[in-house]
Coordinates of C-alpha atoms in Angstrom, one line a residue:
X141 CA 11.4 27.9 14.5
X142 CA 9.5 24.5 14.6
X143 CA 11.8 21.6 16.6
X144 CA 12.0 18.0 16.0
X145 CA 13.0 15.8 18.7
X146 CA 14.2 12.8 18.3
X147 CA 15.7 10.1 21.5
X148 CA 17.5 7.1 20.2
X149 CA 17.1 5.9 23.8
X150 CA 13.4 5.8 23.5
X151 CA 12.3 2.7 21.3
X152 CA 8.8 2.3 19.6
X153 CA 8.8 -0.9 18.1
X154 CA 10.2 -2.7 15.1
X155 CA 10.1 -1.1 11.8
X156 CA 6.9 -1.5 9.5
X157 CA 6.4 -2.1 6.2
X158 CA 4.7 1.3 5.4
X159 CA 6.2 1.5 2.3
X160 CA 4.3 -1.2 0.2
X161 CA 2.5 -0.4 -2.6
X162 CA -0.5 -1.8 -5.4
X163 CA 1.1 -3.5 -8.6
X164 CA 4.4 -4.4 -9.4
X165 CA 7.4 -3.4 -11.7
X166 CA 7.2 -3.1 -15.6
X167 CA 9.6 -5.6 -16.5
X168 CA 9.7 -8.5 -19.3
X169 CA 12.0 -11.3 -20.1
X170 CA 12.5 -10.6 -23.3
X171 CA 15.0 -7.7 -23.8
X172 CA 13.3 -6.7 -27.0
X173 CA 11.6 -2.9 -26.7
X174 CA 12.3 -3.5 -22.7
X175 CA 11.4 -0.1 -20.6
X176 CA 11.3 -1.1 -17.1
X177 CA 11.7 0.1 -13.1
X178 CA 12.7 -3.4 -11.7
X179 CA 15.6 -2.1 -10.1
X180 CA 13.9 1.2 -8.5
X181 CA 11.8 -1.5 -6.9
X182 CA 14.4 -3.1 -5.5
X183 CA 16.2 -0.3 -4.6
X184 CA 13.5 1.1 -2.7
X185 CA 13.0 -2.3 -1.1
X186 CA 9.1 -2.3 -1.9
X187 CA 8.1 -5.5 0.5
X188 CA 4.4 -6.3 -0.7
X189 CA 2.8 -5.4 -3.8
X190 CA -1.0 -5.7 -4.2
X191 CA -2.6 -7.1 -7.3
X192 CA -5.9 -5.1 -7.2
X193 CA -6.2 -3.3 -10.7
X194 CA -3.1 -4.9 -12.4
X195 CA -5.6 -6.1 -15.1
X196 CA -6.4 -2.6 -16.8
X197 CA -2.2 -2.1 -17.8
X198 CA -1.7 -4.8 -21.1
X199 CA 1.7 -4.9 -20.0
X200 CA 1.2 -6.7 -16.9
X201 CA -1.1 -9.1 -18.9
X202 CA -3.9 -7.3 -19.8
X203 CA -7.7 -8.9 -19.1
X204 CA -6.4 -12.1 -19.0
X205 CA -4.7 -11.2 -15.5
X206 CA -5.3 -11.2 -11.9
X207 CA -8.6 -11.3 -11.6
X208 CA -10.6 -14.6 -10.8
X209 CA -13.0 -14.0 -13.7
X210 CA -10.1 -13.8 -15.7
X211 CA -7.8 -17.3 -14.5
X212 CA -11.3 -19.3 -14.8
X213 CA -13.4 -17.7 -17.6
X214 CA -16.1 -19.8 -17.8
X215 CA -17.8 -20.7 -14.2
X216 CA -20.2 -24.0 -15.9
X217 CA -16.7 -25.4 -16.1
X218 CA -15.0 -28.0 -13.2
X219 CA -13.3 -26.2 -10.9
X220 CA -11.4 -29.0 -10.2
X221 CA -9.7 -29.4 -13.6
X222 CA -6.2 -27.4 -14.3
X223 CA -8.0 -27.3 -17.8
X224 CA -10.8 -24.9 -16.8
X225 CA -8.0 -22.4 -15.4
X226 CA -5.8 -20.4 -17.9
X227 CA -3.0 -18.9 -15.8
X228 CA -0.2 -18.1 -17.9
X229 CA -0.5 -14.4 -18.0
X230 CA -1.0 -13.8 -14.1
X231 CA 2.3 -16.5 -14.0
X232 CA 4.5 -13.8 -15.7
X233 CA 2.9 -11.2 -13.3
X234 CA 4.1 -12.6 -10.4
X235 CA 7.3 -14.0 -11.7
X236 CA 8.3 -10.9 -11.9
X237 CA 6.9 -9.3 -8.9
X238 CA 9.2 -12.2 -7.0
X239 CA 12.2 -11.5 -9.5
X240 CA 12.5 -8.3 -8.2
X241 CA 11.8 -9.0 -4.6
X242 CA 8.7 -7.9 -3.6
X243 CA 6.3 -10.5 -2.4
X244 CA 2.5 -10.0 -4.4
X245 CA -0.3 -9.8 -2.0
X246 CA -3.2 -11.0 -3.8
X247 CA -6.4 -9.6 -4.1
X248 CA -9.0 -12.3 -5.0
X249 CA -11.9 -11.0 -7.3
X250 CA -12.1 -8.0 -9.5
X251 CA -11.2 -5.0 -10.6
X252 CA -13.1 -1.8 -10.5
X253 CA -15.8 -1.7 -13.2
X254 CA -16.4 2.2 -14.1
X255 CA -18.1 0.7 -17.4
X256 CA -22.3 0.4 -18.2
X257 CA -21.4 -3.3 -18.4
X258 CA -20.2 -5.3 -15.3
X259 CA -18.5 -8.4 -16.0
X260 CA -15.9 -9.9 -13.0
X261 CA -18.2 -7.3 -10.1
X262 CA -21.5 -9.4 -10.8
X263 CA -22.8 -11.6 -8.0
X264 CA -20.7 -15.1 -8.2
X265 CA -23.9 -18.0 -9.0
X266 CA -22.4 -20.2 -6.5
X267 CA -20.7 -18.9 -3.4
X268 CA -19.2 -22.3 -2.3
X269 CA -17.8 -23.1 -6.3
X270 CA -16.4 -19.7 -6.3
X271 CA -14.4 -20.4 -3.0
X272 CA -13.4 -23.8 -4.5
X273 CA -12.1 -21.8 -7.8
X274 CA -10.2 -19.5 -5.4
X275 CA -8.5 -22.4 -3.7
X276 CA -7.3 -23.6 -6.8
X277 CA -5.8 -20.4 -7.1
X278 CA -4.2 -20.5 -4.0
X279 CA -2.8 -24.0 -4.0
X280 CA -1.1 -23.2 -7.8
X281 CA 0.6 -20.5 -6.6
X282 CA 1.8 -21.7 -3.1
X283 CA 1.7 -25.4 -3.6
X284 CA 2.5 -26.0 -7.3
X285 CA -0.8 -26.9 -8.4
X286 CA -1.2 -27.3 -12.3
X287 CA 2.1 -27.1 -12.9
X288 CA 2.4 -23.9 -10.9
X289 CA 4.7 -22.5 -7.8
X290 CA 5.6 -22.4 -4.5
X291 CA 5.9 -18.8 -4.1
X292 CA 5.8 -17.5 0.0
X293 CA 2.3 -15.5 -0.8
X294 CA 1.2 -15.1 2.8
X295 CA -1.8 -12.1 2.2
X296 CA -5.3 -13.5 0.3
X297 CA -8.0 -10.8 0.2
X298 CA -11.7 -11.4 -0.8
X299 CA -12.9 -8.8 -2.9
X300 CA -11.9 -4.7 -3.3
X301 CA -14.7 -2.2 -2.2
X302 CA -17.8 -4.0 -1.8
X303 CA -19.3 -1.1 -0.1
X304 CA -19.0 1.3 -2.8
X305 CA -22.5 1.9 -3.6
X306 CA -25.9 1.5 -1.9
X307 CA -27.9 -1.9 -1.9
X308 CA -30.7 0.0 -4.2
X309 CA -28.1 1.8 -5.8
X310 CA -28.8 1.9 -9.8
X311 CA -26.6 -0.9 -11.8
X312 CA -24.1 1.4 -13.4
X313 CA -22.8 3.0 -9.9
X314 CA -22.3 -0.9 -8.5
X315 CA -18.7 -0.4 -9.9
X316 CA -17.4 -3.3 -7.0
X317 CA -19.8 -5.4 -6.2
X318 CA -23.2 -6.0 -7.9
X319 CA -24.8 -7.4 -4.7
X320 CA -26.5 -6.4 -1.4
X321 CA -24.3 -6.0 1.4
X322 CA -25.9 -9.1 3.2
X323 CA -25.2 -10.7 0.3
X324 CA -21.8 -9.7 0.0
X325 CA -20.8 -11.1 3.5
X326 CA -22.9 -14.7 3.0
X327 CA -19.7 -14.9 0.2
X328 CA -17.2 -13.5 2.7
X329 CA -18.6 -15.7 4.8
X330 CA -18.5 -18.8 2.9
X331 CA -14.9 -18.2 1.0
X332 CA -13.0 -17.4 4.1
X333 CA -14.2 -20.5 6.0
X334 CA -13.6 -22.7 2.9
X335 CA -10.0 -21.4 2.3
X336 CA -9.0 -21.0 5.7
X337 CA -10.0 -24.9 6.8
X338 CA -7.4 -25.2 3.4
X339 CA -4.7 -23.1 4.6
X340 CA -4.4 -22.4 8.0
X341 CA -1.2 -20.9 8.1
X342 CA -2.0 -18.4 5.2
X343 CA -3.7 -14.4 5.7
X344 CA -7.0 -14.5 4.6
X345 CA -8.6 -11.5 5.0
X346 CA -10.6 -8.6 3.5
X347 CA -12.7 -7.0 1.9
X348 CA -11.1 -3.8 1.4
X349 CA -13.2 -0.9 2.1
X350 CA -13.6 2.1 1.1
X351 CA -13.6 3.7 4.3
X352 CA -13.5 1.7 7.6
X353 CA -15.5 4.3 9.7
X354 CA -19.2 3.4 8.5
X355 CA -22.5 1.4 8.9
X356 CA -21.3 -0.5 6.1
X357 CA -18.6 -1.9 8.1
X358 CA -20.3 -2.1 10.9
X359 CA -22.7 -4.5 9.2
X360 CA -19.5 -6.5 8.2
X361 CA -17.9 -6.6 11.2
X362 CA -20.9 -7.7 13.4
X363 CA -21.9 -10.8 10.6
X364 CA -18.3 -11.8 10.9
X365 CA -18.4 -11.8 14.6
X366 CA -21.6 -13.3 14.6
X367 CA -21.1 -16.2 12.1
X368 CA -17.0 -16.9 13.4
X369 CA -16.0 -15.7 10.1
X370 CA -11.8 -15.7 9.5
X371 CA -10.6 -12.3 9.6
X372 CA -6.9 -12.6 9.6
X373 CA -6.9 -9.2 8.4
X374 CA -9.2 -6.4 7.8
X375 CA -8.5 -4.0 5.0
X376 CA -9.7 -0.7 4.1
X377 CA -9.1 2.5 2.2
X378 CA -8.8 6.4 2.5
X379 CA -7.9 9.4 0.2
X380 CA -7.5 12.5 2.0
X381 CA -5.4 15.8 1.5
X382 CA -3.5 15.8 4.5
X383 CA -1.4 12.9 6.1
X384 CA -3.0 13.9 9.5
X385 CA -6.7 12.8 8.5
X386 CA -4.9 9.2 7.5
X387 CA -3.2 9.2 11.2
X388 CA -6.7 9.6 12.9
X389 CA -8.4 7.3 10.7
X390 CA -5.8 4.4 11.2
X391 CA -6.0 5.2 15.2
X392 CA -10.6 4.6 14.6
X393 CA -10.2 2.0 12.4
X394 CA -7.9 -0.1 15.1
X395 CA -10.7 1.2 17.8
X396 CA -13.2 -0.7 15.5
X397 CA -11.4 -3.6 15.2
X398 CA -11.4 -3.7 18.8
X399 CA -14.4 -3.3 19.8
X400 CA -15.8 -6.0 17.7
X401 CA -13.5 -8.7 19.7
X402 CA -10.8 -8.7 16.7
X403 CA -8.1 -7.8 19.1
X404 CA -5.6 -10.2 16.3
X405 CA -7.1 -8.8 13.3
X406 CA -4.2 -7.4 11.5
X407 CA -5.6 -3.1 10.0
X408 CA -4.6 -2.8 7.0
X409 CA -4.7 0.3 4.5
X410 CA -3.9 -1.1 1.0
X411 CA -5.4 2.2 -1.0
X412 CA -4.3 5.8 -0.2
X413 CA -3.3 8.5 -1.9
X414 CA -3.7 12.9 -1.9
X415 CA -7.4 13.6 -3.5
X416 CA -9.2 17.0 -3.1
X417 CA -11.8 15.6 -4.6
X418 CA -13.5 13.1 -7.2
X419 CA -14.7 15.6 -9.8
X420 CA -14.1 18.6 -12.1
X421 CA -11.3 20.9 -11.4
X422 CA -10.8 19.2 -8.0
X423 CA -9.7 15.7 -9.7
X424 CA -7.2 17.0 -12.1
X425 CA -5.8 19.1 -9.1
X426 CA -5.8 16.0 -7.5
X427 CA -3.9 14.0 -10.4
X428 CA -1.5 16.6 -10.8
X429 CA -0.6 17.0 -7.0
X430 CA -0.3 13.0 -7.0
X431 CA 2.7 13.1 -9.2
X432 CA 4.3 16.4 -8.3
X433 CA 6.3 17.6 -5.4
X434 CA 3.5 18.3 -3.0
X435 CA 2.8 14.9 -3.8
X436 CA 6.1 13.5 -2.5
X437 CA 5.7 15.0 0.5
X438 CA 2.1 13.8 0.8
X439 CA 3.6 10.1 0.8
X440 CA 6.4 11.3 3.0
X441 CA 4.3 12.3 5.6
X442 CA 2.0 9.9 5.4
X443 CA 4.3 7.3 5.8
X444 CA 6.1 8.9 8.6
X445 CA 3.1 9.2 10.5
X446 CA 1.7 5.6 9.8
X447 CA 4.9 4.2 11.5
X448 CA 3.6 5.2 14.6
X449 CA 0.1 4.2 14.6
X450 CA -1.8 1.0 15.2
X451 CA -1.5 -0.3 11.5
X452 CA 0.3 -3.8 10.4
X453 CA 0.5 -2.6 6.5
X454 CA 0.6 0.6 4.2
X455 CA -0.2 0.3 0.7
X456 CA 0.2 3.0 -2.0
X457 CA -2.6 3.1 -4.9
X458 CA -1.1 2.6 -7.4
X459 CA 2.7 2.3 -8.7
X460 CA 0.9 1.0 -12.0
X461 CA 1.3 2.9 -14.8
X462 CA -1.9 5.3 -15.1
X463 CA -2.7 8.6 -13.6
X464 CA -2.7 8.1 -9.7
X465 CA 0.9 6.4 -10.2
X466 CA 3.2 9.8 -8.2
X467 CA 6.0 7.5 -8.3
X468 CA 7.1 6.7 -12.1
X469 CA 6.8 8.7 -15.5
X470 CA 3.5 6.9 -17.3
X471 CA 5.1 6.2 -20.5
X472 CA 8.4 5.6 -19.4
X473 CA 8.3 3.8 -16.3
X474 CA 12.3 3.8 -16.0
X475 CA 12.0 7.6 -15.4
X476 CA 11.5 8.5 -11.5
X477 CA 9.2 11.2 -10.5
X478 CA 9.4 13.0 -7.0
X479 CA 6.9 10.7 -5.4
X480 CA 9.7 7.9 -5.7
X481 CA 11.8 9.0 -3.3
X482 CA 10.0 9.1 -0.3
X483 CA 9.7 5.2 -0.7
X484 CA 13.4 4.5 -1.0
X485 CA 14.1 6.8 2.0
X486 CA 11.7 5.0 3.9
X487 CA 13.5 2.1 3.1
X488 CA 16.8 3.0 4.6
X489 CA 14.7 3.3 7.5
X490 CA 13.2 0.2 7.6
X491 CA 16.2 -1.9 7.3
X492 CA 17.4 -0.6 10.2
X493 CA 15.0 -2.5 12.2
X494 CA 13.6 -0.6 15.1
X495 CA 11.9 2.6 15.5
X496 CA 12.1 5.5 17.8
X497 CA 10.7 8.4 19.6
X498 CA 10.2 11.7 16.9
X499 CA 8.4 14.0 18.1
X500 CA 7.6 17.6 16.6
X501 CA 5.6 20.8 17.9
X502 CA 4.2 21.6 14.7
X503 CA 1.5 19.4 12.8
X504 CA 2.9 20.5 9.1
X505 CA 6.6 19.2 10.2
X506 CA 6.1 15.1 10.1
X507 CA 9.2 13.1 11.0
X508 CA 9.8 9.7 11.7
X509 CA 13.3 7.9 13.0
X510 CA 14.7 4.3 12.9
X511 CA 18.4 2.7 14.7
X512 CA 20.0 -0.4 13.8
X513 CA 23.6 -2.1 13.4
X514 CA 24.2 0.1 10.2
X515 CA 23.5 3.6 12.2
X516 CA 20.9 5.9 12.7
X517 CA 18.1 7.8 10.4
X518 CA 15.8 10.7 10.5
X519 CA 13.4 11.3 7.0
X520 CA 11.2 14.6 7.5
X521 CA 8.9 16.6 5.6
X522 CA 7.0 19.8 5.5
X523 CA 3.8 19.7 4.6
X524 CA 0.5 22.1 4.6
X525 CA -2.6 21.6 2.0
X526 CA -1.7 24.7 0.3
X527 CA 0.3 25.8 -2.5
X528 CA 2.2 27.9 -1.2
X529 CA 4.3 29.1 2.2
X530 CA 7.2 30.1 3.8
X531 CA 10.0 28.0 4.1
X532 CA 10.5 26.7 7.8
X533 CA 13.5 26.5 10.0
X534 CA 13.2 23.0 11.7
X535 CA 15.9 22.8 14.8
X536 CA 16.3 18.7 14.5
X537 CA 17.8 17.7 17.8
X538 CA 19.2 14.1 17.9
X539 CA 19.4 12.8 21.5
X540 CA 21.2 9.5 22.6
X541 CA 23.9 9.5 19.9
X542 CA 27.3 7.6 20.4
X543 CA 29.5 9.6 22.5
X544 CA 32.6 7.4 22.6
X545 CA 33.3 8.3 18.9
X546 CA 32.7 11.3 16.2
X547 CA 29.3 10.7 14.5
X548 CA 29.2 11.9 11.0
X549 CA 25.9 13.4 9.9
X550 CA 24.8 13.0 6.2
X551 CA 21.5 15.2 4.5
X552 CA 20.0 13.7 1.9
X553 CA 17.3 16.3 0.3
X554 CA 14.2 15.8 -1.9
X555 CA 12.9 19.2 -3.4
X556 CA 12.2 20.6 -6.5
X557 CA 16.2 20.7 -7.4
X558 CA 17.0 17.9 -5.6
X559 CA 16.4 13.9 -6.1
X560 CA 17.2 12.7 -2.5
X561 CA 21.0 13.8 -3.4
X562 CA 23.7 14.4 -0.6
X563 CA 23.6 18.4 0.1
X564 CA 25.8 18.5 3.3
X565 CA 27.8 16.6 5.8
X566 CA 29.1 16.9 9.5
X567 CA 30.5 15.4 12.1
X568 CA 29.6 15.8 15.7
X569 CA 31.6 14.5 18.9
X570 CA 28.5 14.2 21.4
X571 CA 25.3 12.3 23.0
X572 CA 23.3 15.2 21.7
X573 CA 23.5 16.8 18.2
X574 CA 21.4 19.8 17.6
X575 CA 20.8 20.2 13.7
X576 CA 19.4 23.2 11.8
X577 CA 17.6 22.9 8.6
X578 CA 15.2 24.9 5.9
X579 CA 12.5 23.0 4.8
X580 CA 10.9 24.9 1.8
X581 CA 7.3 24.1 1.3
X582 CA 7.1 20.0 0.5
X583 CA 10.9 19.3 0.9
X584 CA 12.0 16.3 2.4
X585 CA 14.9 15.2 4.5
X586 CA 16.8 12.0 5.5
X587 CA 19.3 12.5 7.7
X588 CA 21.9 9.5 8.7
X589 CA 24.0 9.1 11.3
X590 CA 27.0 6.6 11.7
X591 CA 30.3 6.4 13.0
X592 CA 32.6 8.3 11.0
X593 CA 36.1 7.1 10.1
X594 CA 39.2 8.4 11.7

């Protein structure tokens, strides 16, 4: 039997928002041939939503979204005239991203290029002009700029995964960035200077990474440090197959920070997701796990985990519509797949407001727990990168409860019958409640607990 300990008398820290996720909810405001997952969103309470990739789903807005090459089209134009800009697209984007709640975080540059042809990866002619072009994005969506908005857009990220391929790597493989590396953080450089001395009080950060632990980064870090470059946050990526190697890469990627002096520098991971691997057989196992029940738990776990680590932000690639979206049926985005639920159990979490101790004595058993005004919460999962294995018997004890009243207990499950629905109920009289559950292979739990009317 594996236990799960949890002491609601053993704080952690407030509640993070680990349950964020790239691109936004299908929704337009038109009714006419409407499918859309606006209120799944909000149900789930999805606080930040990341812009990188919206531009390859036409429903969001197509090429004509998002992405800088996109807003301002032709770079011999004034980037000082609202005329040069055309942002009427990326508008309805975010309008609906604040509709239903969820506040874009903004990924500045372009989306990945897989194509023979680069067009929004290529080097920008003018670092300082590009920077300038970016401001003007800024200022129309935070300060009403060209007849734009006020929106509370705090994140601003230069680029997406400039290190993706080697400096004398051939063309076609520069799928992010067309550039050298030095090159790459001259326009760091530059842009963040530039739009920090504009906006002090906004996030401007970068450059999303495909993996923090690297000489790449180490490169980055040390021209930042170097030059005084802004680095309000630092964000990076990982795809793994188990939760755990997430965990210990968030723990070395806050070391890094660290040990370049950016003691403030916020970590963020904005793409993660399960991935055996990049090719053949290995990527459609990998696709098909992402939107399955293994997958669920994958996002569970992770998520649990993250809670508890040195990270500010957790991001999920991607709740677009496309094939790495676990969350939401491709063609009918108002359907809900397993890798939903995870997010919306989370959230009952989060709103809590503060964490606490969880601790289990099995790796495959990941658990996090959360108090508040409105009660207590427990969401577990089991979890091993296999297909299949015996179901586990998980004691959950439950320590510090109210003892001056009866508690009542409430199991929510998420397995291959279940859709996070209510399977049981119970009330305990006591400080300490020991619980006992069966966790088939990739099931998840969230267990509540508040007073229960007499």
């Amino acid at each position: 039997m594996f236990n799960v300990k949890v002491d609601f008398a053993k704080p952690t820290g407030a509640m993070k928002p680990m349950h964020a996720v790239n691109n936004g909810p299908v929704y337009k405001f038109t009714v006419d041939q409407r499918i859309t997952n606006i209120d799944a969103f909000r149900d789930a309470g999805i606080p930040y939503a990341r812009t990188h990739d919206a531009s390859f789903y036409s429903n969001y807005g197509g090429e004509h979204t998002i992405d800088v090459h996109a807003i301002f089209k032709d770079f011999s134009k004034d980037e000082n005239d609202p005329a040069s800009y055309d942002f009427v697209l990326t508008d309805e984007y975010l309008k609906v991203m604040i509709f239903a709640g969820v506040e874009p975080f903004y990924r500045l540059g372009s989306k990945i290029e897989h194509w023979p042809k680069k067009y929004g990866t290529l080097v920008p002619p003018d670092f300082g002009k590009w920077a300038r072009i970016c401001e003007h994005i800024i200022r129309h969506y935070t300060e009403g700029w060209a007849d734009g908005f006020k929106y509370d857009i705090r994140y601003w990220e230069i680029w997406n995964e400039p290190d993706g391929a080697a400096d004398d790597a051939p063309y076609v493989d520069k799928k992010c960035w067309g550039g050298t590396r030095l090159q790459f953080c001259e326009l760091y450089d530059i842009a963040a200077k530039h739009l920090k001395s504009c906006f002090p009080h906004l996030m401007i950060g970068g450059p999303a990474v495909c993996y923090p632990i690297k000489d790449w980064v180490n490169f980055f870090l040390g021209y930042c440090r170097e030059h005084k470059s802004p680095l309000d946050f630092f964000s990076w990526h990982q795809y793994a197959r188990n939760p755990r190697d997430i965990e210990r890469t968030e723990k070395l990627a806050r070391e890094l920070l660290d040990s370049y002096g950016f003691i403030e520098t916020e970590s963020i991971l904005n793409e993660w997701n399960y991935v055996k691997g990049w090719t053949g057989d290995d990527w459609l196992y990998s696709l098909r796990t992402e939107k399955n029940l293994k997958g669920s738990s994958f996002i569970a776990g992770t998520i649990a985990l993250s809670q508890y680590q040195p990270l500010d932000l957790l991001m999920y690639y991607d709740a677009r519509p496309c094939a790495m979206n676990g969350m939401f049926c491709t063609d009918f985005v108002c359907d809900k797949l397993k890798g939903y639920y995870p997010f919306w159990m989370f959230n009952k979490l989060f709103k809590l407001g503060e964490s606490f101790e969880s601790l289990s004595d099995d790796k495959s058993i990941m658990s996090c727990a959360a108090a508040g005004a409105e009660g207590k919460a427990v969401m577990l999962t089991y979890y091993r990168d296999e297909d299949e294995a015996e179901a586990a018997a998980v004691k959950l004890t439950l320590g510090n409860l109210s003892c001056d009243k009866p508690t009542k207990i409430s199991f929510y499950l998420l397995d291959a019958a279940h859709d996070a629905e209510l399977v049981r109920e119970e009330t305990v009289n006591c400080l300490t409640a020991e619980l006992y559950l069966k966790l088939d292979l990739f099931s998840t739990y969230l267990v509540t607990a508040e007073p229960a009317e007499l």
